[in-house]
Amino acid sequence: MTAYWSCLRGIVVREWLRFVQQRSRFLSALVRPLLWLLVFAAGFRAALGISIIEPYDTYVTYETYIVPGLACMILLFNGMQGSLSMVYDREMGSMRVLLTSPLPRSFLLAGKLLATSLVSLLQVYAFLAIAWLYGVQPPPLGLLAAMPALLLAALLLSALGLLLSNGIRQLENFAGVMNFVIFPLFFLSSALYPLWKMQEASEWLYWLCAANPFSHAVELVRYALYERFNLLAFAVCLGVTLLCSVLAVLTFNPQHAAMRRSAGS
């Protein structure tokens, strides 16, 4: 057990040090959601008035509605950023060194996912603090209750990013693949507009949004922020997280870079 704890601590500390040394990563993670909150929301407020929907008990401003989605935007981009670091580690060989440990591969990759998720939580709460000063103020207990929901959403998106990174053979291909994944996940969700609004516009787009696991991550966080529990969103997030994690472990191959270098030489 001591070996497992020491290994997990090492992975988390390494990810934390990498985050501290990359201050631009922290700022860039906040710029995107703050741009939506402070700029775009002002323009969309009149066009996208929000009716009384769960978990809200009254009419809410558009800014209030989109804050949970923007918090999950941070988790989404960080999950994909974590997959980039996984591709880089695989290219440079540090993951192969880590996997020489006698500990199970599944534990090592799970530790990587957890470390990435914990770093993401710090960025999310920094964003929520700024949103609080801006006037979007969920119940204080809701901020605490949202932590498990945010952690599960972060694990889901990190596991998805890890699974996708297993299919990326070169760093040069990363940006194109990730953009192809990130933007459909984000825009075809309930992050920026309620699903009933999407249903009014298009039935098939509504079903795409309803089937999007990112929508369920957003709703899980949205309900938790207002001290409510969404069982369906929790079940979907947990199921997709477990599925992506298992597939990521089964498809992870740290030898890809080595085999390519051997073929090139």
mmCIF file of C-alpha atoms in Angstrom:
data_model
loop_
_atom_site.group_PDB
_atom_site.id
_atom_site.type_symbol
_atom_site.label_atom_id
_atom_site.label_comp_id
_atom_site.label_asym_id
_atom_site.label_seq_id
_atom_site.Cartn_x
_atom_site.Cartn_y
_atom_site.Cartn_z
ATOM 1 C CA MET A 1 0.000 0.000 0.000
ATOM 2 C CA THR A 2 2.912 2.336 0.728
ATOM 3 C CA ALA A 3 4.224 1.801 -2.790
ATOM 4 C CA TYR A 4 0.847 2.686 -4.292
ATOM 5 C CA TRP A 5 0.571 5.834 -2.193
ATOM 6 C CA SER A 6 4.131 6.950 -3.007
ATOM 7 C CA CYS A 7 3.539 6.408 -6.707
ATOM 8 C CA LEU A 8 0.234 8.305 -6.685
ATOM 9 C CA ARG A 9 1.767 11.170 -4.742
ATOM 10 C CA GLY A 10 4.647 11.351 -7.213
ATOM 11 C CA ILE A 11 2.302 11.498 -10.199
ATOM 12 C CA VAL A 12 0.132 14.189 -8.590
ATOM 13 C CA VAL A 13 3.137 16.275 -7.511
ATOM 14 C CA ARG A 14 4.659 16.020 -10.999
ATOM 15 C CA GLU A 15 1.425 17.216 -12.597
ATOM 16 C CA TRP A 16 1.142 20.022 -10.038
ATOM 17 C CA LEU A 17 4.733 21.186 -10.688
ATOM 18 C CA ARG A 18 4.113 21.124 -14.420
ATOM 19 C CA PHE A 19 1.010 23.263 -13.870
ATOM 20 C CA VAL A 20 2.848 25.753 -11.626
ATOM 21 C CA GLN A 21 5.646 26.134 -14.157
ATOM 22 C CA GLN A 22 3.173 26.833 -16.961
ATOM 23 C CA ARG A 23 1.395 29.959 -15.717
ATOM 24 C CA SER A 24 0.093 30.705 -19.200
ATOM 25 C CA ARG A 25 -1.845 27.442 -18.990
ATOM 26 C CA PHE A 26 -3.749 28.751 -15.964
ATOM 27 C CA LEU A 27 -4.486 32.097 -17.594
ATOM 28 C CA SER A 28 -5.557 30.582 -20.904
ATOM 29 C CA ALA A 29 -7.899 28.223 -19.066
ATOM 30 C CA LEU A 30 -9.652 31.255 -17.520
ATOM 31 C CA VAL A 31 -9.680 33.493 -20.594
ATOM 32 C CA ARG A 32 -12.064 31.319 -22.607
ATOM 33 C CA PRO A 33 -14.884 31.036 -20.024
ATOM 34 C CA LEU A 34 -14.462 34.637 -18.858
ATOM 35 C CA LEU A 35 -14.778 35.836 -22.449
ATOM 36 C CA TRP A 36 -18.105 34.022 -22.730
ATOM 37 C CA LEU A 37 -19.285 35.243 -19.334
ATOM 38 C CA LEU A 38 -18.285 38.894 -19.610
ATOM 39 C CA VAL A 39 -18.666 39.555 -23.342
ATOM 40 C CA PHE A 40 -20.825 37.064 -25.212
ATOM 41 C CA ALA A 41 -23.384 36.646 -22.435
ATOM 42 C CA ALA A 42 -24.188 40.355 -22.586
ATOM 43 C CA GLY A 43 -25.124 40.018 -26.238
ATOM 44 C CA PHE A 44 -27.024 36.743 -25.858
ATOM 45 C CA ARG A 45 -28.955 37.763 -22.747
ATOM 46 C CA ALA A 46 -31.866 39.319 -24.646
ATOM 47 C CA ALA A 47 -31.992 36.694 -27.378
ATOM 48 C CA LEU A 48 -31.822 33.713 -25.021
ATOM 49 C CA GLY A 49 -34.063 34.560 -22.104
ATOM 50 C CA ILE A 50 -34.228 31.604 -19.711
ATOM 51 C CA SER A 51 -37.526 30.326 -18.354
ATOM 52 C CA ILE A 52 -37.978 28.540 -15.032
ATOM 53 C CA ILE A 53 -36.302 25.160 -15.463
ATOM 54 C CA GLU A 54 -34.707 22.732 -13.049
ATOM 55 C CA PRO A 55 -32.695 23.139 -10.902
ATOM 56 C CA TYR A 56 -33.654 26.816 -10.711
ATOM 57 C CA ASP A 57 -36.747 27.836 -8.746
ATOM 58 C CA THR A 58 -37.153 31.168 -10.487
ATOM 59 C CA TYR A 59 -36.121 33.002 -13.622
ATOM 60 C CA VAL A 60 -32.373 33.345 -13.933
ATOM 61 C CA THR A 61 -30.118 35.568 -15.989
ATOM 62 C CA TYR A 62 -28.277 34.096 -18.933
ATOM 63 C CA GLU A 63 -24.984 34.578 -17.064
ATOM 64 C CA THR A 64 -26.270 32.442 -14.209
ATOM 65 C CA TYR A 65 -27.341 29.726 -16.616
ATOM 66 C CA ILE A 66 -24.046 29.423 -18.488
ATOM 67 C CA VAL A 67 -21.648 29.432 -15.502
ATOM 68 C CA PRO A 68 -21.899 25.630 -14.930
ATOM 69 C CA GLY A 69 -21.312 25.047 -18.634
ATOM 70 C CA LEU A 70 -18.314 27.361 -18.636
ATOM 71 C CA ALA A 71 -16.909 25.575 -15.580
ATOM 72 C CA CYS A 72 -17.173 22.336 -17.531
ATOM 73 C CA MET A 73 -15.529 24.060 -20.500
ATOM 74 C CA ILE A 74 -12.433 24.401 -18.320
ATOM 75 C CA LEU A 75 -12.598 20.697 -17.520
ATOM 76 C CA LEU A 76 -13.025 19.847 -21.201
ATOM 77 C CA PHE A 77 -10.031 21.846 -22.399
ATOM 78 C CA ASN A 78 -7.901 20.629 -19.500
ATOM 79 C CA GLY A 79 -8.854 17.032 -20.229
ATOM 80 C CA MET A 80 -7.701 17.473 -23.809
ATOM 81 C CA GLN A 81 -4.584 19.334 -22.624
ATOM 82 C CA GLY A 82 -3.831 16.384 -20.370
ATOM 83 C CA SER A 83 -4.063 14.071 -23.353
ATOM 84 C CA LEU A 84 -1.540 16.282 -25.154
ATOM 85 C CA SER A 85 0.872 15.845 -22.269
ATOM 86 C CA MET A 86 0.273 12.104 -22.485
ATOM 87 C CA VAL A 87 1.195 12.113 -26.183
ATOM 88 C CA TYR A 88 4.282 14.199 -25.380
ATOM 89 C CA ASP A 89 5.297 11.879 -22.541
ATOM 90 C CA ARG A 90 4.860 8.894 -24.804
ATOM 91 C CA GLU A 91 6.988 10.563 -27.499
ATOM 92 C CA MET A 92 9.751 11.553 -25.089
ATOM 93 C CA GLY A 93 9.718 8.205 -23.326
ATOM 94 C CA SER A 94 8.839 9.319 -19.780
ATOM 95 C CA MET A 95 5.646 7.254 -19.807
ATOM 96 C CA ARG A 96 7.609 4.159 -20.762
ATOM 97 C CA VAL A 97 9.927 4.829 -17.825
ATOM 98 C CA LEU A 98 6.942 5.206 -15.491
ATOM 99 C CA LEU A 99 5.439 1.976 -16.780
ATOM 100 C CA THR A 100 8.567 0.055 -15.799
ATOM 101 C CA SER A 101 7.170 0.294 -12.276
ATOM 102 C CA PRO A 102 5.891 -3.056 -10.946
ATOM 103 C CA LEU A 103 2.558 -1.411 -10.179
ATOM 104 C CA PRO A 104 -0.363 -2.216 -12.505
ATOM 105 C CA ARG A 105 -0.661 -0.107 -15.643
ATOM 106 C CA SER A 106 -4.301 0.611 -14.798
ATOM 107 C CA PHE A 107 -3.258 2.195 -11.489
ATOM 108 C CA LEU A 108 -0.585 4.355 -13.149
ATOM 109 C CA LEU A 109 -2.966 5.654 -15.798
ATOM 110 C CA ALA A 110 -5.704 6.197 -13.204
ATOM 111 C CA GLY A 111 -3.198 8.216 -11.171
ATOM 112 C CA LYS A 112 -2.489 10.339 -14.237
ATOM 113 C CA LEU A 113 -6.211 10.947 -14.740
ATOM 114 C CA LEU A 114 -6.716 11.873 -11.094
ATOM 115 C CA ALA A 115 -3.753 14.262 -11.108
ATOM 116 C CA THR A 116 -5.050 16.043 -14.211
ATOM 117 C CA SER A 117 -8.532 16.257 -12.690
ATOM 118 C CA LEU A 118 -7.322 17.742 -9.405
ATOM 119 C CA VAL A 119 -5.421 20.466 -11.246
ATOM 120 C CA SER A 120 -8.582 21.199 -13.238
ATOM 121 C CA LEU A 121 -10.592 21.663 -10.042
ATOM 122 C CA LEU A 122 -8.277 24.470 -8.926
ATOM 123 C CA GLN A 123 -8.891 26.308 -12.177
ATOM 124 C CA VAL A 124 -12.646 25.789 -11.996
ATOM 125 C CA TYR A 125 -12.897 27.217 -8.499
ATOM 126 C CA ALA A 126 -10.777 30.195 -9.528
ATOM 127 C CA PHE A 127 -13.314 30.818 -12.298
ATOM 128 C CA LEU A 128 -16.266 30.369 -9.905
ATOM 129 C CA ALA A 129 -14.678 32.910 -7.549
ATOM 130 C CA ILE A 130 -14.482 35.459 -10.360
ATOM 131 C CA ALA A 131 -18.069 34.655 -11.391
ATOM 132 C CA TRP A 132 -19.138 35.184 -7.769
ATOM 133 C CA LEU A 133 -17.603 38.668 -7.795
ATOM 134 C CA TYR A 134 -19.357 39.310 -11.120
ATOM 135 C CA GLY A 135 -22.705 38.531 -9.491
ATOM 136 C CA VAL A 136 -23.334 34.861 -10.285
ATOM 137 C CA GLN A 137 -23.618 33.507 -6.763
ATOM 138 C CA PRO A 138 -24.754 29.906 -6.235
ATOM 139 C CA PRO A 139 -25.485 28.877 -2.613
ATOM 140 C CA PRO A 140 -22.248 28.540 -0.611
ATOM 141 C CA LEU A 141 -23.096 24.931 0.228
ATOM 142 C CA GLY A 142 -23.685 24.366 -3.464
ATOM 143 C CA LEU A 143 -20.085 25.270 -4.210
ATOM 144 C CA LEU A 144 -19.008 22.547 -1.802
ATOM 145 C CA ALA A 145 -21.596 20.058 -3.058
ATOM 146 C CA ALA A 146 -20.404 20.627 -6.621
ATOM 147 C CA MET A 147 -16.901 19.356 -5.875
ATOM 148 C CA PRO A 148 -17.690 15.622 -6.322
ATOM 149 C CA ALA A 149 -19.681 16.422 -9.469
ATOM 150 C CA LEU A 150 -16.832 18.485 -10.861
ATOM 151 C CA LEU A 151 -14.339 15.736 -10.035
ATOM 152 C CA LEU A 152 -16.442 13.101 -11.806
ATOM 153 C CA ALA A 153 -16.863 15.372 -14.831
ATOM 154 C CA ALA A 154 -13.109 16.026 -14.858
ATOM 155 C CA LEU A 155 -12.366 12.293 -14.701
ATOM 156 C CA LEU A 156 -14.821 11.666 -17.533
ATOM 157 C CA LEU A 157 -13.220 14.242 -19.822
ATOM 158 C CA SER A 158 -9.668 13.254 -18.855
ATOM 159 C CA ALA A 159 -10.457 9.589 -19.568
ATOM 160 C CA LEU A 160 -11.958 10.562 -22.917
ATOM 161 C CA GLY A 161 -8.862 12.626 -23.711
ATOM 162 C CA LEU A 162 -6.576 9.743 -22.747
ATOM 163 C CA LEU A 163 -8.550 7.354 -24.931
ATOM 164 C CA LEU A 164 -8.315 9.717 -27.889
ATOM 165 C CA SER A 165 -4.607 10.299 -27.333
ATOM 166 C CA ASN A 166 -4.009 6.571 -27.735
ATOM 167 C CA GLY A 167 -5.002 6.915 -31.374
ATOM 168 C CA ILE A 168 -2.723 9.901 -32.032
ATOM 169 C CA ARG A 169 0.685 8.832 -33.337
ATOM 170 C CA GLN A 170 2.284 12.261 -33.806
ATOM 171 C CA LEU A 171 2.131 15.540 -31.922
ATOM 172 C CA GLU A 172 1.524 17.352 -35.214
ATOM 173 C CA ASN A 173 -1.851 15.623 -35.553
ATOM 174 C CA PHE A 174 -3.007 16.537 -32.066
ATOM 175 C CA ALA A 175 -4.528 19.981 -32.703
ATOM 176 C CA GLY A 176 -6.697 18.857 -35.597
ATOM 177 C CA VAL A 177 -8.035 15.798 -33.803
ATOM 178 C CA MET A 178 -8.752 17.662 -30.572
ATOM 179 C CA ASN A 179 -10.564 20.518 -32.312
ATOM 180 C CA PHE A 180 -12.680 17.947 -34.104
ATOM 181 C CA VAL A 181 -13.676 16.582 -30.671
ATOM 182 C CA ILE A 182 -13.771 19.642 -28.387
ATOM 183 C CA PHE A 183 -16.038 21.958 -30.338
ATOM 184 C CA PRO A 184 -18.803 19.452 -31.189
ATOM 185 C CA LEU A 185 -18.807 18.268 -27.560
ATOM 186 C CA PHE A 186 -19.127 21.810 -26.262
ATOM 187 C CA PHE A 187 -21.543 23.377 -28.730
ATOM 188 C CA LEU A 188 -23.786 20.305 -29.034
ATOM 189 C CA SER A 189 -24.563 20.369 -25.320
ATOM 190 C CA SER A 190 -26.620 22.224 -22.742
ATOM 191 C CA ALA A 191 -23.638 24.383 -21.750
ATOM 192 C CA LEU A 192 -24.781 27.525 -23.567
ATOM 193 C CA TYR A 193 -28.521 26.995 -24.014
ATOM 194 C CA PRO A 194 -31.228 24.767 -22.550
ATOM 195 C CA LEU A 195 -32.080 21.645 -24.495
ATOM 196 C CA TRP A 196 -35.684 22.800 -24.919
ATOM 197 C CA LYS A 197 -34.363 25.765 -26.901
ATOM 198 C CA MET A 198 -32.479 23.355 -29.162
ATOM 199 C CA GLN A 199 -35.624 21.215 -29.524
ATOM 200 C CA GLU A 200 -37.551 24.255 -30.745
ATOM 201 C CA ALA A 201 -34.928 24.767 -33.443
ATOM 202 C CA SER A 202 -34.345 21.171 -34.542
ATOM 203 C CA GLU A 203 -35.487 17.810 -33.241
ATOM 204 C CA TRP A 204 -32.447 15.898 -34.475
ATOM 205 C CA LEU A 205 -30.051 18.451 -32.995
ATOM 206 C CA TYR A 206 -31.892 18.106 -29.700
ATOM 207 C CA TRP A 207 -31.319 14.356 -29.646
ATOM 208 C CA LEU A 208 -27.638 14.843 -30.488
ATOM 209 C CA CYS A 209 -27.321 17.219 -27.535
ATOM 210 C CA ALA A 210 -29.281 14.889 -25.250
ATOM 211 C CA ALA A 211 -27.001 11.956 -26.171
ATOM 212 C CA ASN A 212 -23.824 14.004 -25.668
ATOM 213 C CA PRO A 213 -22.101 12.900 -22.430
ATOM 214 C CA PHE A 214 -20.789 16.445 -21.999
ATOM 215 C CA SER A 215 -24.413 17.619 -21.631
ATOM 216 C CA HIS A 216 -24.839 15.225 -18.728
ATOM 217 C CA ALA A 217 -21.592 16.436 -17.151
ATOM 218 C CA VAL A 218 -22.863 20.020 -17.368
ATOM 219 C CA GLU A 219 -26.243 19.108 -15.884
ATOM 220 C CA LEU A 220 -24.629 17.126 -13.060
ATOM 221 C CA VAL A 221 -22.571 20.189 -12.118
ATOM 222 C CA ARG A 222 -25.494 22.575 -12.630
ATOM 223 C CA TYR A 223 -27.745 20.610 -10.269
ATOM 224 C CA ALA A 224 -24.977 20.162 -7.689
ATOM 225 C CA LEU A 225 -24.254 23.898 -7.613
ATOM 226 C CA TYR A 226 -27.841 24.419 -6.489
ATOM 227 C CA GLU A 227 -27.792 21.519 -4.012
ATOM 228 C CA ARG A 228 -29.756 19.164 -6.242
ATOM 229 C CA PHE A 229 -28.867 15.693 -7.522
ATOM 230 C CA ASN A 230 -29.472 14.574 -11.095
ATOM 231 C CA LEU A 231 -29.513 10.772 -11.044
ATOM 232 C CA LEU A 232 -29.581 10.330 -14.823
ATOM 233 C CA ALA A 233 -26.629 12.680 -15.348
ATOM 234 C CA PHE A 234 -24.678 10.919 -12.593
ATOM 235 C CA ALA A 235 -25.351 7.468 -14.061
ATOM 236 C CA VAL A 236 -24.328 8.544 -17.570
ATOM 237 C CA CYS A 237 -21.171 10.310 -16.365
ATOM 238 C CA LEU A 238 -20.126 7.376 -14.194
ATOM 239 C CA GLY A 239 -20.819 4.833 -16.927
ATOM 240 C CA VAL A 240 -18.985 6.767 -19.649
ATOM 241 C CA THR A 241 -16.057 7.432 -17.296
ATOM 242 C CA LEU A 242 -15.660 3.737 -16.518
ATOM 243 C CA LEU A 243 -16.021 2.772 -20.186
ATOM 244 C CA CYS A 244 -13.476 5.333 -21.417
ATOM 245 C CA SER A 245 -11.065 4.447 -18.606
ATOM 246 C CA VAL A 246 -11.184 0.727 -19.386
ATOM 247 C CA LEU A 247 -10.771 1.315 -23.125
ATOM 248 C CA ALA A 248 -7.931 3.779 -22.501
ATOM 249 C CA VAL A 249 -6.037 1.239 -20.399
ATOM 250 C CA LEU A 250 -6.599 -1.548 -22.934
ATOM 251 C CA THR A 251 -5.521 0.547 -25.937
ATOM 252 C CA PHE A 252 -2.599 2.387 -24.340
ATOM 253 C CA ASN A 253 0.670 1.414 -26.027
ATOM 254 C CA PRO A 254 3.804 3.336 -24.967
ATOM 255 C CA GLN A 255 5.796 1.539 -27.657
ATOM 256 C CA HIS A 256 4.238 3.468 -30.546
ATOM 257 C CA ALA A 257 6.883 6.180 -30.525
ATOM 258 C CA ALA A 258 9.702 3.693 -30.136
ATOM 259 C CA MET A 259 8.494 1.583 -33.035
ATOM 260 C CA ARG A 260 8.163 4.665 -35.255
ATOM 261 C CA ARG A 261 11.678 5.832 -34.439
ATOM 262 C CA SER A 262 13.025 2.368 -35.185
ATOM 263 C CA ALA A 263 11.229 2.297 -38.509
ATOM 264 C CA GLY A 264 12.535 5.762 -39.369
ATOM 265 C CA SER A 265 16.107 4.787 -38.655
#
